[in-house]
Amino acid sequence: AGGAHAFEVAEELGIASILVGPFPGAASAQGMLLAEFRRDAAYAVHRLISEVDVSDLEPRLHDMGEELAAQAVGLVSGDLRLTAIVDLRYRGQTFDLSVAVTPGRLDLVQLTESFEAQHESRYGHSIPGAEIEIVNLRVSLTGRFRSAGWRRARWSRPASTARPVYWGPELGWRETPVVGRDAAEAMDEAVGPMIIEQADATIVIAPGWRGRAV
């Protein structure tokens, strides 16, 4: 309903222009279709880094990556990106820091150094020699869906008409044109008051406002 009420909010905030998308009522669904695919997997470790070996961790990272790849149905295979993260903290801390790693090339010494460097950068200090706990292993797979492309937007075409509309105590009732979005976009300028109707939304151009297609 943003297109119906945006002009009132804009007036109150001193905003001079409003942009209404092609299908405001379906914007969330369209965003979901355009958004990247993402799947996440996590494995809780909760062991000191001194108590584990690379051979304990690498198979977990590999298995999580394989599991996520199996879920990548309908994706452009050459555009998949796999990232791995290890969450670490000093023993006794209640918060952790995330360090990016490369599956198949995990190095616990480098992991320790990266954690301490990040702790130093974030909190201004590190504790060399303190016990470090591995909290979680996390793997993410991102990519994009195959798309058949987007067609030019088309709206239903209701007959243009007019009806009395109440524009507040100062302006009162006014006979107001009511048109479909196709008709409004064909105008060089839609001069308010006007109501634009489409299947998923209503756009209100208040008295004193003007609209045009962009």
PDB file of C-alpha atoms in Angstrom:
ATOM      1  CA  ALA A   1       0.000   0.000   0.000  1.00  0.00           C
ATOM      2  CA  GLY A   2       3.019   2.300  -0.131  1.00  0.00           C
ATOM      3  CA  GLY A   3       1.922   3.899  -3.389  1.00  0.00           C
ATOM      4  CA  ALA A   4      -1.354   4.944  -1.774  1.00  0.00           C
ATOM      5  CA  HIS A   5       0.177   6.632   1.261  1.00  0.00           C
ATOM      6  CA  ALA A   6       3.713   7.599   0.287  1.00  0.00           C
ATOM      7  CA  PHE A   7       2.813  11.160  -0.695  1.00  0.00           C
ATOM      8  CA  GLU A   8       1.581  11.920   2.847  1.00  0.00           C
ATOM      9  CA  VAL A   9       4.790  10.589   4.386  1.00  0.00           C
ATOM     10  CA  ALA A  10       6.841  12.493   1.807  1.00  0.00           C
ATOM     11  CA  GLU A  11       5.065  15.753   2.579  1.00  0.00           C
ATOM     12  CA  GLU A  12       5.669  15.320   6.290  1.00  0.00           C
ATOM     13  CA  LEU A  13       9.378  14.589   5.767  1.00  0.00           C
ATOM     14  CA  GLY A  14       9.966  17.181   3.061  1.00  0.00           C
ATOM     15  CA  ILE A  15      10.687  14.588   0.369  1.00  0.00           C
ATOM     16  CA  ALA A  16      10.082  15.938  -3.135  1.00  0.00           C
ATOM     17  CA  SER A  17       9.760  12.739  -5.173  1.00  0.00           C
ATOM     18  CA  ILE A  18       8.508   9.178  -4.797  1.00  0.00           C
ATOM     19  CA  LEU A  19       9.407   6.137  -6.879  1.00  0.00           C
ATOM     20  CA  VAL A  20       6.772   3.395  -7.219  1.00  0.00           C
ATOM     21  CA  GLY A  21       8.032   0.128  -8.699  1.00  0.00           C
ATOM     22  CA  PRO A  22       6.236  -1.814 -11.454  1.00  0.00           C
ATOM     23  CA  PHE A  23       4.512  -4.280  -9.098  1.00  0.00           C
ATOM     24  CA  PRO A  24       4.586  -2.916  -5.534  1.00  0.00           C
ATOM     25  CA  GLY A  25       2.317  -5.659  -4.226  1.00  0.00           C
ATOM     26  CA  ALA A  26       4.651  -8.340  -5.526  1.00  0.00           C
ATOM     27  CA  ALA A  27       7.985  -6.690  -4.695  1.00  0.00           C
ATOM     28  CA  SER A  28       8.857  -9.222  -1.995  1.00  0.00           C
ATOM     29  CA  ALA A  29       8.155 -12.153  -4.301  1.00  0.00           C
ATOM     30  CA  GLN A  30      10.143 -10.551  -7.116  1.00  0.00           C
ATOM     31  CA  GLY A  31      13.033  -9.902  -4.753  1.00  0.00           C
ATOM     32  CA  MET A  32      13.036 -13.543  -3.727  1.00  0.00           C
ATOM     33  CA  LEU A  33      13.258 -14.592  -7.379  1.00  0.00           C
ATOM     34  CA  LEU A  34      16.091 -12.158  -8.095  1.00  0.00           C
ATOM     35  CA  ALA A  35      18.046 -12.863  -4.914  1.00  0.00           C
ATOM     36  CA  GLU A  36      20.989 -15.202  -4.936  1.00  0.00           C
ATOM     37  CA  PHE A  37      20.580 -18.782  -3.848  1.00  0.00           C
ATOM     38  CA  ARG A  38      22.182 -19.452  -0.481  1.00  0.00           C
ATOM     39  CA  ARG A  39      22.394 -22.545   1.681  1.00  0.00           C
ATOM     40  CA  ASP A  40      24.232 -22.831   4.995  1.00  0.00           C
ATOM     41  CA  ALA A  41      25.460 -25.754   7.046  1.00  0.00           C
ATOM     42  CA  ALA A  42      27.032 -25.756  10.498  1.00  0.00           C
ATOM     43  CA  TYR A  43      28.723 -28.281  12.747  1.00  0.00           C
ATOM     44  CA  ALA A  44      29.304 -27.653  16.460  1.00  0.00           C
ATOM     45  CA  VAL A  45      32.833 -28.581  17.558  1.00  0.00           C
ATOM     46  CA  HIS A  46      33.373 -27.018  21.027  1.00  0.00           C
ATOM     47  CA  ARG A  47      36.890 -28.368  21.432  1.00  0.00           C
ATOM     48  CA  LEU A  48      40.208 -26.686  22.086  1.00  0.00           C
ATOM     49  CA  ILE A  49      42.291 -26.147  18.989  1.00  0.00           C
ATOM     50  CA  SER A  50      45.140 -27.975  20.725  1.00  0.00           C
ATOM     51  CA  GLU A  51      42.946 -31.071  21.034  1.00  0.00           C
ATOM     52  CA  VAL A  52      41.994 -31.436  17.381  1.00  0.00           C
ATOM     53  CA  ASP A  53      43.788 -32.313  14.192  1.00  0.00           C
ATOM     54  CA  VAL A  54      43.215 -31.147  10.632  1.00  0.00           C
ATOM     55  CA  SER A  55      42.026 -34.678   9.863  1.00  0.00           C
ATOM     56  CA  ASP A  56      39.186 -34.137  12.369  1.00  0.00           C
ATOM     57  CA  LEU A  57      37.959 -30.983  10.645  1.00  0.00           C
ATOM     58  CA  GLU A  58      38.597 -31.340   6.923  1.00  0.00           C
ATOM     59  CA  PRO A  59      36.154 -34.275   6.432  1.00  0.00           C
ATOM     60  CA  ARG A  60      33.409 -32.243   8.135  1.00  0.00           C
ATOM     61  CA  LEU A  61      34.001 -29.268   5.868  1.00  0.00           C
ATOM     62  CA  HIS A  62      34.080 -31.537   2.824  1.00  0.00           C
ATOM     63  CA  ASP A  63      30.860 -33.349   3.770  1.00  0.00           C
ATOM     64  CA  MET A  64      29.005 -30.097   4.426  1.00  0.00           C
ATOM     65  CA  GLY A  65      30.153 -28.720   1.071  1.00  0.00           C
ATOM     66  CA  GLU A  66      28.987 -31.875  -0.720  1.00  0.00           C
ATOM     67  CA  GLU A  67      25.630 -31.764   1.053  1.00  0.00           C
ATOM     68  CA  LEU A  68      25.060 -28.152   0.026  1.00  0.00           C
ATOM     69  CA  ALA A  69      26.147 -28.779  -3.572  1.00  0.00           C
ATOM     70  CA  ALA A  70      23.500 -31.507  -3.822  1.00  0.00           C
ATOM     71  CA  GLN A  71      20.883 -28.866  -3.005  1.00  0.00           C
ATOM     72  CA  ALA A  72      21.956 -26.556  -5.822  1.00  0.00           C
ATOM     73  CA  VAL A  73      19.270 -27.713  -8.241  1.00  0.00           C
ATOM     74  CA  GLY A  74      18.524 -25.355 -11.127  1.00  0.00           C
ATOM     75  CA  LEU A  75      21.582 -23.194 -10.566  1.00  0.00           C
ATOM     76  CA  VAL A  76      24.260 -22.069 -12.970  1.00  0.00           C
ATOM     77  CA  SER A  77      26.962 -24.528 -11.930  1.00  0.00           C
ATOM     78  CA  GLY A  78      29.858 -22.313 -12.998  1.00  0.00           C
ATOM     79  CA  ASP A  79      28.628 -19.514 -10.762  1.00  0.00           C
ATOM     80  CA  LEU A  80      28.532 -21.409  -7.458  1.00  0.00           C
ATOM     81  CA  ARG A  81      30.704 -20.112  -4.639  1.00  0.00           C
ATOM     82  CA  LEU A  82      31.583 -22.132  -1.557  1.00  0.00           C
ATOM     83  CA  THR A  83      32.890 -20.386   1.549  1.00  0.00           C
ATOM     84  CA  ALA A  84      33.969 -21.902   4.850  1.00  0.00           C
ATOM     85  CA  ILE A  85      34.176 -20.254   8.253  1.00  0.00           C
ATOM     86  CA  VAL A  86      35.577 -21.369  11.599  1.00  0.00           C
ATOM     87  CA  ASP A  87      34.171 -19.697  14.719  1.00  0.00           C
ATOM     88  CA  LEU A  88      36.769 -19.398  17.484  1.00  0.00           C
ATOM     89  CA  ARG A  89      37.125 -17.848  20.925  1.00  0.00           C
ATOM     90  CA  TYR A  90      39.508 -17.829  23.828  1.00  0.00           C
ATOM     91  CA  ARG A  91      38.538 -20.437  26.376  1.00  0.00           C
ATOM     92  CA  GLY A  92      36.008 -18.922  28.773  1.00  0.00           C
ATOM     93  CA  GLN A  93      34.809 -16.176  26.431  1.00  0.00           C
ATOM     94  CA  THR A  94      31.094 -15.914  25.679  1.00  0.00           C
ATOM     95  CA  PHE A  95      31.576 -14.474  22.182  1.00  0.00           C
ATOM     96  CA  ASP A  96      33.454 -15.770  19.168  1.00  0.00           C
ATOM     97  CA  LEU A  97      35.106 -14.469  16.013  1.00  0.00           C
ATOM     98  CA  SER A  98      34.734 -15.912  12.533  1.00  0.00           C
ATOM     99  CA  VAL A  99      37.804 -16.730  10.457  1.00  0.00           C
ATOM    100  CA  ALA A 100      37.509 -17.633   6.769  1.00  0.00           C
ATOM    101  CA  VAL A 101      39.333 -20.790   5.695  1.00  0.00           C
ATOM    102  CA  THR A 102      39.854 -22.735   2.474  1.00  0.00           C
ATOM    103  CA  PRO A 103      38.553 -26.329   2.585  1.00  0.00           C
ATOM    104  CA  GLY A 104      41.335 -28.763   1.746  1.00  0.00           C
ATOM    105  CA  ARG A 105      44.011 -26.296   2.871  1.00  0.00           C
ATOM    106  CA  LEU A 106      43.220 -25.914   6.545  1.00  0.00           C
ATOM    107  CA  ASP A 107      46.212 -25.007   8.697  1.00  0.00           C
ATOM    108  CA  LEU A 108      45.691 -24.854  12.467  1.00  0.00           C
ATOM    109  CA  VAL A 109      48.748 -22.671  13.076  1.00  0.00           C
ATOM    110  CA  GLN A 110      47.560 -20.166  10.499  1.00  0.00           C
ATOM    111  CA  LEU A 111      44.043 -20.410  11.935  1.00  0.00           C
ATOM    112  CA  THR A 112      45.393 -19.514  15.384  1.00  0.00           C
ATOM    113  CA  GLU A 113      47.368 -16.570  14.001  1.00  0.00           C
ATOM    114  CA  SER A 114      44.375 -15.289  12.032  1.00  0.00           C
ATOM    115  CA  PHE A 115      42.146 -15.465  15.102  1.00  0.00           C
ATOM    116  CA  GLU A 116      44.635 -13.607  17.294  1.00  0.00           C
ATOM    117  CA  ALA A 117      45.180 -10.939  14.629  1.00  0.00           C
ATOM    118  CA  GLN A 118      41.423 -10.454  14.283  1.00  0.00           C
ATOM    119  CA  HIS A 119      41.013 -10.306  18.082  1.00  0.00           C
ATOM    120  CA  GLU A 120      43.761  -7.685  18.262  1.00  0.00           C
ATOM    121  CA  SER A 121      42.110  -5.661  15.501  1.00  0.00           C
ATOM    122  CA  ARG A 122      38.606  -5.909  16.965  1.00  0.00           C
ATOM    123  CA  TYR A 123      39.296  -5.523  20.689  1.00  0.00           C
ATOM    124  CA  GLY A 124      42.731  -3.933  20.851  1.00  0.00           C
ATOM    125  CA  HIS A 125      44.482  -6.906  22.415  1.00  0.00           C
ATOM    126  CA  SER A 126      45.192 -10.604  22.068  1.00  0.00           C
ATOM    127  CA  ILE A 127      46.382 -13.226  24.554  1.00  0.00           C
ATOM    128  CA  PRO A 128      49.312 -15.121  23.019  1.00  0.00           C
ATOM    129  CA  GLY A 129      49.563 -18.644  24.395  1.00  0.00           C
ATOM    130  CA  ALA A 130      45.993 -18.686  25.759  1.00  0.00           C
ATOM    131  CA  GLU A 131      43.825 -21.683  24.944  1.00  0.00           C
ATOM    132  CA  ILE A 132      41.619 -21.174  21.891  1.00  0.00           C
ATOM    133  CA  GLU A 133      38.365 -23.049  21.401  1.00  0.00           C
ATOM    134  CA  ILE A 134      36.885 -24.003  18.054  1.00  0.00           C
ATOM    135  CA  VAL A 135      33.156 -23.368  18.434  1.00  0.00           C
ATOM    136  CA  ASN A 136      31.663 -24.131  15.006  1.00  0.00           C
ATOM    137  CA  LEU A 137      32.516 -25.045  11.456  1.00  0.00           C
ATOM    138  CA  ARG A 138      30.269 -23.313   8.956  1.00  0.00           C
ATOM    139  CA  VAL A 139      29.967 -23.661   5.189  1.00  0.00           C
ATOM    140  CA  SER A 140      27.894 -21.514   2.815  1.00  0.00           C
ATOM    141  CA  LEU A 141      27.042 -22.112  -0.830  1.00  0.00           C
ATOM    142  CA  THR A 142      25.850 -19.175  -2.924  1.00  0.00           C
ATOM    143  CA  GLY A 143      24.945 -18.891  -6.580  1.00  0.00           C
ATOM    144  CA  ARG A 144      22.340 -17.607  -8.985  1.00  0.00           C
ATOM    145  CA  PHE A 145      19.302 -19.289 -10.455  1.00  0.00           C
ATOM    146  CA  ARG A 146      18.932 -19.905 -14.151  1.00  0.00           C
ATOM    147  CA  SER A 147      16.572 -17.277 -15.516  1.00  0.00           C
ATOM    148  CA  ALA A 148      14.419 -17.190 -18.605  1.00  0.00           C
ATOM    149  CA  GLY A 149      14.671 -13.406 -18.523  1.00  0.00           C
ATOM    150  CA  TRP A 150      12.200 -10.715 -17.579  1.00  0.00           C
ATOM    151  CA  ARG A 151       9.532  -9.415 -19.887  1.00  0.00           C
ATOM    152  CA  ARG A 152       8.366  -5.848 -20.058  1.00  0.00           C
ATOM    153  CA  ALA A 153       5.867  -5.150 -17.297  1.00  0.00           C
ATOM    154  CA  ARG A 154       2.217  -5.402 -18.305  1.00  0.00           C
ATOM    155  CA  TRP A 155      -0.748  -4.398 -16.210  1.00  0.00           C
ATOM    156  CA  SER A 156      -4.466  -5.045 -16.396  1.00  0.00           C
ATOM    157  CA  ARG A 157      -6.330  -2.261 -18.181  1.00  0.00           C
ATOM    158  CA  PRO A 158      -9.352  -1.116 -16.211  1.00  0.00           C
ATOM    159  CA  ALA A 159     -11.612   1.412 -17.911  1.00  0.00           C
ATOM    160  CA  SER A 160     -10.826   5.021 -17.010  1.00  0.00           C
ATOM    161  CA  THR A 161     -13.496   6.592 -14.855  1.00  0.00           C
ATOM    162  CA  ALA A 162     -13.918   9.156 -12.097  1.00  0.00           C
ATOM    163  CA  ARG A 163     -15.335   9.159  -8.588  1.00  0.00           C
ATOM    164  CA  PRO A 164     -15.590  11.504  -5.602  1.00  0.00           C
ATOM    165  CA  VAL A 165     -12.545  11.232  -3.333  1.00  0.00           C
ATOM    166  CA  TYR A 166     -12.097  12.895   0.063  1.00  0.00           C
ATOM    167  CA  TRP A 167      -8.734  14.692   0.205  1.00  0.00           C
ATOM    168  CA  GLY A 168      -8.814  15.875   3.793  1.00  0.00           C
ATOM    169  CA  PRO A 169     -10.502  18.738   5.637  1.00  0.00           C
ATOM    170  CA  GLU A 170      -8.791  21.485   3.640  1.00  0.00           C
ATOM    171  CA  LEU A 171      -9.616  20.173   0.155  1.00  0.00           C
ATOM    172  CA  GLY A 172     -12.728  18.135   0.926  1.00  0.00           C
ATOM    173  CA  TRP A 173     -14.366  16.004  -1.757  1.00  0.00           C
ATOM    174  CA  ARG A 174     -13.178  16.247  -5.344  1.00  0.00           C
ATOM    175  CA  GLU A 175     -14.201  14.421  -8.476  1.00  0.00           C
ATOM    176  CA  THR A 176     -11.025  12.463  -9.211  1.00  0.00           C
ATOM    177  CA  PRO A 177      -9.955  10.605 -12.364  1.00  0.00           C
ATOM    178  CA  VAL A 178      -9.288   6.890 -11.862  1.00  0.00           C
ATOM    179  CA  VAL A 179      -7.107   5.277 -14.532  1.00  0.00           C
ATOM    180  CA  GLY A 180      -5.103   2.109 -15.101  1.00  0.00           C
ATOM    181  CA  ARG A 181      -1.340   2.205 -14.905  1.00  0.00           C
ATOM    182  CA  ASP A 182      -0.925   1.717 -18.659  1.00  0.00           C
ATOM    183  CA  ALA A 183      -3.051   4.800 -19.279  1.00  0.00           C
ATOM    184  CA  ALA A 184      -1.139   6.827 -16.693  1.00  0.00           C
ATOM    185  CA  GLU A 185       2.240   5.842 -18.142  1.00  0.00           C
ATOM    186  CA  ALA A 186       1.082   6.907 -21.600  1.00  0.00           C
ATOM    187  CA  MET A 187       0.575  10.464 -20.322  1.00  0.00           C
ATOM    188  CA  ASP A 188       3.391  12.967 -20.572  1.00  0.00           C
ATOM    189  CA  GLU A 189       2.471  13.968 -17.048  1.00  0.00           C
ATOM    190  CA  ALA A 190      -0.228  12.684 -14.692  1.00  0.00           C
ATOM    191  CA  VAL A 191      -1.541  15.696 -12.784  1.00  0.00           C
ATOM    192  CA  GLY A 192      -3.101  15.173  -9.367  1.00  0.00           C
ATOM    193  CA  PRO A 193      -5.580  14.572  -8.072  1.00  0.00           C
ATOM    194  CA  MET A 194      -5.558  11.157  -9.726  1.00  0.00           C
ATOM    195  CA  ILE A 195      -5.824   7.550  -8.662  1.00  0.00           C
ATOM    196  CA  ILE A 196      -3.930   4.894 -10.607  1.00  0.00           C
ATOM    197  CA  GLU A 197      -5.130   1.321 -10.249  1.00  0.00           C
ATOM    198  CA  GLN A 198      -3.342  -1.909 -11.069  1.00  0.00           C
ATOM    199  CA  ALA A 199      -3.986  -5.498 -10.080  1.00  0.00           C
ATOM    200  CA  ASP A 200      -1.638  -5.522  -7.092  1.00  0.00           C
ATOM    201  CA  ALA A 201      -1.611  -1.913  -5.901  1.00  0.00           C
ATOM    202  CA  THR A 202      -3.186   1.532  -5.925  1.00  0.00           C
ATOM    203  CA  ILE A 203      -1.115   4.654  -6.542  1.00  0.00           C
ATOM    204  CA  VAL A 204      -2.437   7.992  -5.327  1.00  0.00           C
ATOM    205  CA  ILE A 205      -1.325  11.250  -6.919  1.00  0.00           C
ATOM    206  CA  ALA A 206      -2.584  13.899  -4.519  1.00  0.00           C
ATOM    207  CA  PRO A 207      -3.626  17.422  -5.470  1.00  0.00           C
ATOM    208  CA  GLY A 208      -0.483  19.435  -6.109  1.00  0.00           C
ATOM    209  CA  TRP A 209       1.528  16.354  -7.055  1.00  0.00           C
ATOM    210  CA  ARG A 210       2.505  15.253 -10.557  1.00  0.00           C
ATOM    211  CA  GLY A 211       3.604  11.865 -11.853  1.00  0.00           C
ATOM    212  CA  ARG A 212       5.385  10.489 -14.882  1.00  0.00           C
ATOM    213  CA  ALA A 213       6.822   7.200 -16.103  1.00  0.00           C
ATOM    214  CA  VAL A 214      10.596   6.783 -15.750  1.00  0.00           C
TER     215      VAL A 214
END
